[in-house]
mmCIF file of C-alpha atoms in Angstrom:
data_model
loop_
_atom_site.group_PDB
_atom_site.id
_atom_site.type_symbol
_atom_site.label_atom_id
_atom_site.label_comp_id
_atom_site.label_asym_id
_atom_site.label_seq_id
_atom_site.Cartn_x
_atom_site.Cartn_y
_atom_site.Cartn_z
ATOM 1 C CA SER M 1 87.784 191.955 107.959
ATOM 2 C CA PRO M 2 86.489 193.081 111.472
ATOM 3 C CA SER M 3 87.391 196.902 110.137
ATOM 4 C CA ILE M 4 85.331 196.427 107.186
ATOM 5 C CA ASN M 5 82.861 194.740 109.169
ATOM 6 C CA GLY M 6 82.149 197.786 111.667
ATOM 7 C CA TYR M 7 82.766 200.103 108.849
ATOM 8 C CA VAL M 8 79.755 198.642 106.629
ATOM 9 C CA LYS M 9 77.657 198.004 109.621
ATOM 10 C CA SER M 10 77.746 201.729 110.680
ATOM 11 C CA LYS M 11 77.237 202.949 107.279
ATOM 12 C CA GLY M 12 80.632 204.456 107.522
ATOM 13 C CA SER M 13 79.886 206.471 110.557
ATOM 14 C CA ASN M 14 82.160 204.832 113.323
ATOM 15 C CA LEU M 15 85.464 204.491 111.833
ATOM 16 C CA ARG M 16 88.694 205.199 110.046
ATOM 17 C CA ILE M 17 91.890 203.113 109.578
ATOM 18 C CA ILE M 18 94.566 205.766 110.319
ATOM 19 C CA SER M 19 97.764 203.382 109.658
ATOM 20 C CA GLY M 20 98.939 199.835 109.059
ATOM 21 C CA SER M 21 100.568 197.630 111.697
ATOM 22 C CA ALA M 22 101.202 194.076 110.237
ATOM 23 C CA SER M 23 101.315 192.071 107.739
ATOM 24 C CA GLY M 24 101.669 187.937 106.733
ATOM 25 C CA GLY M 25 102.086 186.021 109.271
ATOM 26 C CA VAL M 26 99.111 183.059 108.104
ATOM 27 C CA LYS M 27 99.672 179.654 106.874
ATOM 28 C CA LEU M 28 98.225 176.496 106.098
ATOM 29 C CA VAL M 29 99.269 173.982 108.503
ATOM 30 C CA VAL M 30 98.142 170.339 108.098
ATOM 31 C CA ASN M 31 98.677 166.776 109.509
ATOM 32 C CA PRO M 32 101.797 165.570 106.962
ATOM 33 C CA GLU M 33 100.212 162.028 107.455
ATOM 34 C CA LYS M 34 97.038 162.794 105.601
ATOM 35 C CA ILE M 35 97.704 165.745 103.635
ATOM 36 C CA LYS M 36 100.839 166.027 101.384
ATOM 37 C CA THR M 37 99.949 168.291 98.493
ATOM 38 C CA LEU M 38 97.411 171.418 98.174
ATOM 39 C CA ASP M 39 95.173 168.738 95.992
ATOM 40 C CA ASP M 40 94.924 166.219 99.456
ATOM 41 C CA LEU M 41 92.834 169.162 101.280
ATOM 42 C CA LYS M 42 89.781 168.216 99.474
ATOM 43 C CA GLY M 43 87.276 166.106 101.675
ATOM 44 C CA LYS M 44 89.859 167.226 104.465
ATOM 45 C CA LYS M 45 88.711 169.094 107.750
ATOM 46 C CA ILE M 46 90.348 172.314 107.585
ATOM 47 C CA ALA M 47 90.212 174.752 110.894
ATOM 48 C CA THR M 48 89.677 178.571 110.168
ATOM 49 C CA PRO M 49 89.371 181.067 113.653
ATOM 50 C CA GLN M 50 85.637 181.929 112.879
ATOM 51 C CA LYS M 51 82.933 182.755 109.983
ATOM 52 C CA GLY M 52 83.483 185.717 107.726
ATOM 53 C CA ASN M 53 87.061 186.323 109.633
ATOM 54 C CA THR M 54 90.195 187.235 107.999
ATOM 55 C CA GLN M 55 91.541 183.832 107.429
ATOM 56 C CA ASP M 56 88.072 182.468 106.885
ATOM 57 C CA VAL M 57 87.717 184.468 103.839
ATOM 58 C CA ALA M 58 91.173 183.954 102.435
ATOM 59 C CA PHE M 59 90.555 180.011 102.729
ATOM 60 C CA LEU M 60 87.114 180.160 101.162
ATOM 61 C CA ASN M 61 88.899 182.404 98.452
ATOM 62 C CA TRP M 62 91.759 179.920 98.229
ATOM 63 C CA ILE M 63 88.821 177.176 97.664
ATOM 64 C CA SER M 64 87.237 179.028 94.950
ATOM 65 C CA GLU M 65 90.023 179.566 92.999
ATOM 66 C CA LYS M 66 90.451 175.875 93.108
ATOM 67 C CA GLY M 67 87.285 174.938 91.476
ATOM 68 C CA TRP M 68 85.511 173.551 94.825
ATOM 69 C CA THR M 69 82.502 174.606 96.284
ATOM 70 C CA VAL M 70 82.031 174.765 100.328
ATOM 71 C CA ASP M 71 78.818 176.617 101.521
ATOM 72 C CA PRO M 72 79.987 179.736 103.658
ATOM 73 C CA GLU M 73 77.470 179.093 106.545
ATOM 74 C CA SER M 74 78.015 175.965 107.263
ATOM 75 C CA GLY M 75 81.180 175.087 106.227
ATOM 76 C CA LYS M 76 80.214 172.070 104.032
ATOM 77 C CA GLY M 77 81.191 171.149 101.172
ATOM 78 C CA ASP M 78 84.458 169.769 99.166
ATOM 79 C CA VAL M 79 86.504 170.726 101.967
ATOM 80 C CA SER M 80 85.034 170.936 105.651
ATOM 81 C CA VAL M 81 85.673 174.331 106.773
ATOM 82 C CA VAL M 82 85.543 174.057 110.681
ATOM 83 C CA ARG M 83 85.239 177.180 112.262
ATOM 84 C CA THR M 84 87.258 176.648 115.718
ATOM 85 C CA ASP M 85 89.160 179.416 118.102
ATOM 86 C CA ASN M 86 92.655 179.995 117.794
ATOM 87 C CA LYS M 87 93.107 178.830 121.518
ATOM 88 C CA VAL M 88 91.327 175.463 120.520
ATOM 89 C CA THR M 89 92.807 174.264 117.324
ATOM 90 C CA PRO M 90 95.886 173.213 118.490
ATOM 91 C CA ASP M 91 94.584 170.410 120.930
ATOM 92 C CA ALA M 92 91.363 169.473 118.081
ATOM 93 C CA PHE M 93 94.661 168.981 115.683
ATOM 94 C CA LYS M 94 96.590 166.823 118.238
ATOM 95 C CA GLN M 95 93.385 164.675 118.996
ATOM 96 C CA GLY M 96 92.475 164.472 114.908
ATOM 97 C CA SER M 97 89.055 166.382 114.709
ATOM 98 C CA VAL M 98 90.872 168.396 112.648
ATOM 99 C CA ASP M 99 93.013 167.395 109.417
ATOM 100 C CA GLY M 100 95.055 171.205 109.685
ATOM 101 C CA ALA M 101 94.173 174.903 109.640
ATOM 102 C CA TRP M 102 94.763 178.211 108.204
ATOM 103 C CA VAL M 103 95.285 180.263 110.716
ATOM 104 C CA PRO M 104 97.755 183.337 111.859
ATOM 105 C CA GLU M 105 100.282 183.376 113.950
ATOM 106 C CA PRO M 106 101.799 182.218 116.598
ATOM 107 C CA THR M 107 98.862 179.468 116.320
ATOM 108 C CA ALA M 108 100.845 178.413 113.001
ATOM 109 C CA SER M 109 104.030 177.649 114.593
ATOM 110 C CA LYS M 110 102.236 176.090 117.319
ATOM 111 C CA LEU M 111 100.605 173.726 114.849
ATOM 112 C CA VAL M 112 104.326 173.316 113.897
ATOM 113 C CA SER M 113 106.099 172.434 117.035
ATOM 114 C CA ASP M 114 103.003 169.958 117.764
ATOM 115 C CA GLY M 115 103.810 167.882 114.285
ATOM 116 C CA GLY M 116 101.937 170.351 111.478
ATOM 117 C CA SER M 117 103.728 171.088 108.182
ATOM 118 C CA VAL M 118 103.254 174.259 106.411
ATOM 119 C CA LEU M 119 101.779 173.587 103.038
ATOM 120 C CA LEU M 120 101.252 177.283 102.158
ATOM 121 C CA ASP M 121 102.232 180.398 103.499
ATOM 122 C CA GLU M 122 99.644 183.246 102.700
ATOM 123 C CA THR M 123 102.025 185.816 101.686
ATOM 124 C CA ALA M 124 102.688 184.061 98.443
ATOM 125 C CA LEU M 125 99.360 184.481 96.994
ATOM 126 C CA TRP M 126 99.830 188.036 97.609
ATOM 127 C CA PRO M 127 101.712 190.616 95.096
ATOM 128 C CA GLU M 128 105.014 191.613 96.771
ATOM 129 C CA LYS M 129 103.941 188.940 99.599
ATOM 130 C CA LYS M 130 102.623 191.662 101.382
ATOM 131 C CA PHE M 131 98.988 191.682 102.769
ATOM 132 C CA VAL M 132 97.264 193.221 105.874
ATOM 133 C CA ILE M 133 96.423 191.378 108.792
ATOM 134 C CA THR M 134 95.981 194.372 111.459
ATOM 135 C CA ASN M 135 95.156 197.780 111.154
ATOM 136 C CA ILE M 136 95.117 200.749 113.625
ATOM 137 C CA ILE M 137 91.505 202.264 114.063
ATOM 138 C CA VAL M 138 89.779 205.443 115.794
ATOM 139 C CA SER M 139 86.669 206.367 116.273
ATOM 140 C CA GLN M 140 85.593 209.125 114.141
ATOM 141 C CA LYS M 141 84.069 211.560 117.062
ATOM 142 C CA PHE M 142 87.388 210.525 118.646
ATOM 143 C CA LEU M 143 89.538 211.493 115.217
ATOM 144 C CA LYS M 144 87.840 214.756 114.843
ATOM 145 C CA GLU M 145 87.854 216.078 118.631
ATOM 146 C CA HIS M 146 91.237 214.967 119.228
ATOM 147 C CA PRO M 147 93.319 214.837 116.343
ATOM 148 C CA ASP M 148 96.374 215.867 118.281
ATOM 149 C CA VAL M 149 96.284 212.877 120.553
ATOM 150 C CA VAL M 150 95.820 210.621 117.452
ATOM 151 C CA GLU M 151 98.648 212.128 116.229
ATOM 152 C CA ALA M 152 100.313 211.944 118.889
ATOM 153 C CA VAL M 153 99.897 207.823 119.202
ATOM 154 C CA LEU M 154 101.102 207.602 115.754
ATOM 155 C CA LYS M 155 104.263 209.433 116.401
ATOM 156 C CA GLY M 156 104.322 206.671 118.757
ATOM 157 C CA THR M 157 103.740 203.713 116.518
ATOM 158 C CA VAL M 158 106.070 205.182 113.936
ATOM 159 C CA LYS M 159 108.943 205.383 116.520
ATOM 160 C CA THR M 160 108.035 201.876 117.725
ATOM 161 C CA ASN M 161 107.690 200.301 114.426
ATOM 162 C CA GLU M 162 111.177 201.409 113.446
ATOM 163 C CA TRP M 163 112.359 200.080 116.439
ATOM 164 C CA ILE M 164 110.906 197.414 116.029
ATOM 165 C CA ASN M 165 112.390 196.512 112.526
ATOM 166 C CA ALA M 166 115.852 197.566 113.417
ATOM 167 C CA ASN M 167 115.811 195.321 116.759
ATOM 168 C CA PRO M 168 113.875 192.523 115.864
ATOM 169 C CA ASP M 169 115.656 190.236 118.840
ATOM 170 C CA GLN M 170 115.145 192.915 121.535
ATOM 171 C CA ALA M 171 111.273 193.279 120.232
ATOM 172 C CA LYS M 172 110.383 189.456 120.030
ATOM 173 C CA ALA M 173 112.205 189.087 123.887
ATOM 174 C CA SER M 174 109.824 192.364 124.795
ATOM 175 C CA ALA M 175 106.742 190.920 123.034
ATOM 176 C CA ASN M 176 107.041 187.366 124.833
ATOM 177 C CA ALA M 177 108.019 189.124 128.029
ATOM 178 C CA ARG M 178 104.290 190.799 128.309
ATOM 179 C CA LEU M 179 102.611 187.508 126.710
ATOM 180 C CA ALA M 180 104.091 186.367 129.856
ATOM 181 C CA ALA M 181 102.785 188.810 131.599
ATOM 182 C CA GLU M 182 99.183 188.743 130.439
ATOM 183 C CA GLY M 183 98.759 184.582 130.191
ATOM 184 C CA GLY M 184 100.842 183.823 132.644
ATOM 185 C CA LYS M 185 103.814 182.320 130.555
ATOM 186 C CA PRO M 186 105.812 183.111 127.739
ATOM 187 C CA LEU M 187 105.847 181.244 124.272
ATOM 188 C CA ASP M 188 108.517 178.660 123.488
ATOM 189 C CA ALA M 189 111.411 179.384 121.369
ATOM 190 C CA LYS M 190 110.232 177.289 118.867
ATOM 191 C CA VAL M 191 106.832 178.477 118.602
ATOM 192 C CA ILE M 192 107.668 182.702 118.341
ATOM 193 C CA ASP M 193 111.031 182.518 117.147
ATOM 194 C CA PRO M 194 109.354 181.341 113.481
ATOM 195 C CA ALA M 195 105.860 182.831 114.179
ATOM 196 C CA TRP M 196 108.099 186.538 114.517
ATOM 197 C CA GLN M 197 110.311 185.900 111.266
ATOM 198 C CA SER M 198 107.056 185.372 109.153
ATOM 199 C CA ILE M 199 105.471 188.837 110.503
ATOM 200 C CA LEU M 200 106.150 192.063 108.970
ATOM 201 C CA VAL M 201 105.465 195.063 111.131
ATOM 202 C CA THR M 202 104.459 197.735 109.203
ATOM 203 C CA ASP M 203 103.144 201.494 109.049
ATOM 204 C CA ASP M 204 101.920 201.252 105.580
ATOM 205 C CA PRO M 205 97.419 200.053 105.730
ATOM 206 C CA LEU M 206 98.239 198.146 102.520
ATOM 207 C CA ALA M 207 95.012 199.444 101.502
ATOM 208 C CA ALA M 208 94.477 197.419 98.386
ATOM 209 C CA THR M 209 95.215 194.186 99.924
ATOM 210 C CA LEU M 210 92.032 195.468 102.340
ATOM 211 C CA LYS M 211 90.094 195.921 99.217
ATOM 212 C CA ALA M 212 90.418 192.638 97.917
ATOM 213 C CA GLN M 213 90.271 191.145 100.863
ATOM 214 C CA ALA M 214 86.466 192.830 100.879
ATOM 215 C CA ASP M 215 86.351 191.446 97.246
ATOM 216 C CA HIS M 216 87.139 187.974 98.312
ATOM 217 C CA ALA M 217 83.781 187.746 101.459
ATOM 218 C CA VAL M 218 81.793 188.997 98.844
ATOM 219 C CA LYS M 219 82.432 186.093 96.451
ATOM 220 C CA ALA M 220 82.341 183.973 98.887
ATOM 221 C CA GLU M 221 78.929 185.037 99.831
ATOM 222 C CA LEU M 222 79.858 186.174 103.372
ATOM 223 C CA ILE M 223 78.932 189.927 102.825
ATOM 224 C CA GLN M 224 77.204 192.046 100.155
ATOM 225 C CA GLN M 225 79.644 194.341 97.975
ATOM 226 C CA PRO M 226 80.565 197.103 100.417
ATOM 227 C CA ASP M 227 81.199 200.879 99.931
ATOM 228 C CA LEU M 228 84.987 201.070 101.446
ATOM 229 C CA ALA M 229 84.818 204.810 100.343
ATOM 230 C CA GLY M 230 85.851 206.919 103.525
ATOM 231 C CA ILE M 231 87.245 203.799 105.375
ATOM 232 C CA TYR M 232 90.523 205.572 105.580
ATOM 233 C CA ASP M 233 92.314 208.862 106.761
ATOM 234 C CA LEU M 234 95.976 208.505 106.689
ATOM 235 C CA THR M 235 96.275 212.525 106.760
ATOM 236 C CA LEU M 236 97.870 212.459 110.049
ATOM 237 C CA LEU M 237 99.936 208.658 109.276
ATOM 238 C CA ASN M 238 101.251 210.865 106.404
ATOM 239 C CA LYS M 239 102.281 213.877 108.163
ATOM 240 C CA VAL M 240 104.150 211.857 110.675
ATOM 241 C CA LEU M 241 105.723 209.787 108.193
ATOM 242 C CA LYS M 242 107.051 213.183 106.333
ATOM 243 C CA ALA M 243 108.097 214.796 109.185
ATOM 244 C CA ALA M 244 110.000 211.521 110.184
ATOM 245 C CA GLY M 245 112.002 211.434 106.300
ATOM 246 C CA LYS M 246 109.821 208.862 105.467
ATOM 247 C CA PRO M 247 107.540 207.862 102.328
ATOM 248 C CA GLU M 248 104.082 208.895 102.261
ATOM 249 C CA VAL M 249 101.150 205.315 101.960
ATOM 250 C CA SER M 250 98.207 205.202 99.794
ATOM 251 C CA ASP M 251 94.591 204.571 100.870
ATOM 252 C CA ALA M 252 94.304 202.928 97.525
ATOM 253 C CA GLY M 253 91.224 205.586 96.790
ATOM 254 C CA LEU M 254 89.448 204.964 99.499
ATOM 255 C CA GLY M 255 90.237 208.223 101.834
ATOM 256 C CA ALA M 256 87.997 210.449 103.436
ATOM 257 C CA LYS M 257 86.853 213.246 101.789
#
């Protein structure tokens, strides 16, 4: 959603998506004493990270497909959508001010470690159980002026993603060490272990799912129908993938001309 918003607000002039990065890692976690089935969500308070963000759009779309209604601005309706920062959500959950949350990892696994139960993994809603959660973007100006630098970065990400997928335990430990360095402490094993397993690291931007996410945001009345033509430029990524003997990836018809 941030990629879409940035591209649309600049009328297609400020960024390009040049690679994928990750898929999945989003779950609906609830208080199992209050919510036992998906139908039980009606009338409950469910947190999302912020209005119009990727998880907020996904949850509003899911609510719509259930035949329920929620005002996209206020979050009020058949379900109360409470926009809450991911750092705050675990405390809100423990205090009972929200009954659950549609959130990314590692917040989802933190809620589970605090007594929550996974009611729905968003991957179940997507074809092949894949959907974009993170992109690599670059400013169009930088891409035009420094394609060699961008290509070098992509060589690094493709090589690193291959290593991550081949060495998941080492990669997880490395990531947790960085989290400790940045935030002062590592994630507990009961949080990072399930979180890591639910995220797919990938070079593929899964472009068709980005288009679907944009359609969901339009359906939820959060944005007008966007013109996403040109949001992708996968030329350098596919060059790097081909050189590495890997299959090229698709821009779903949304590539730069």
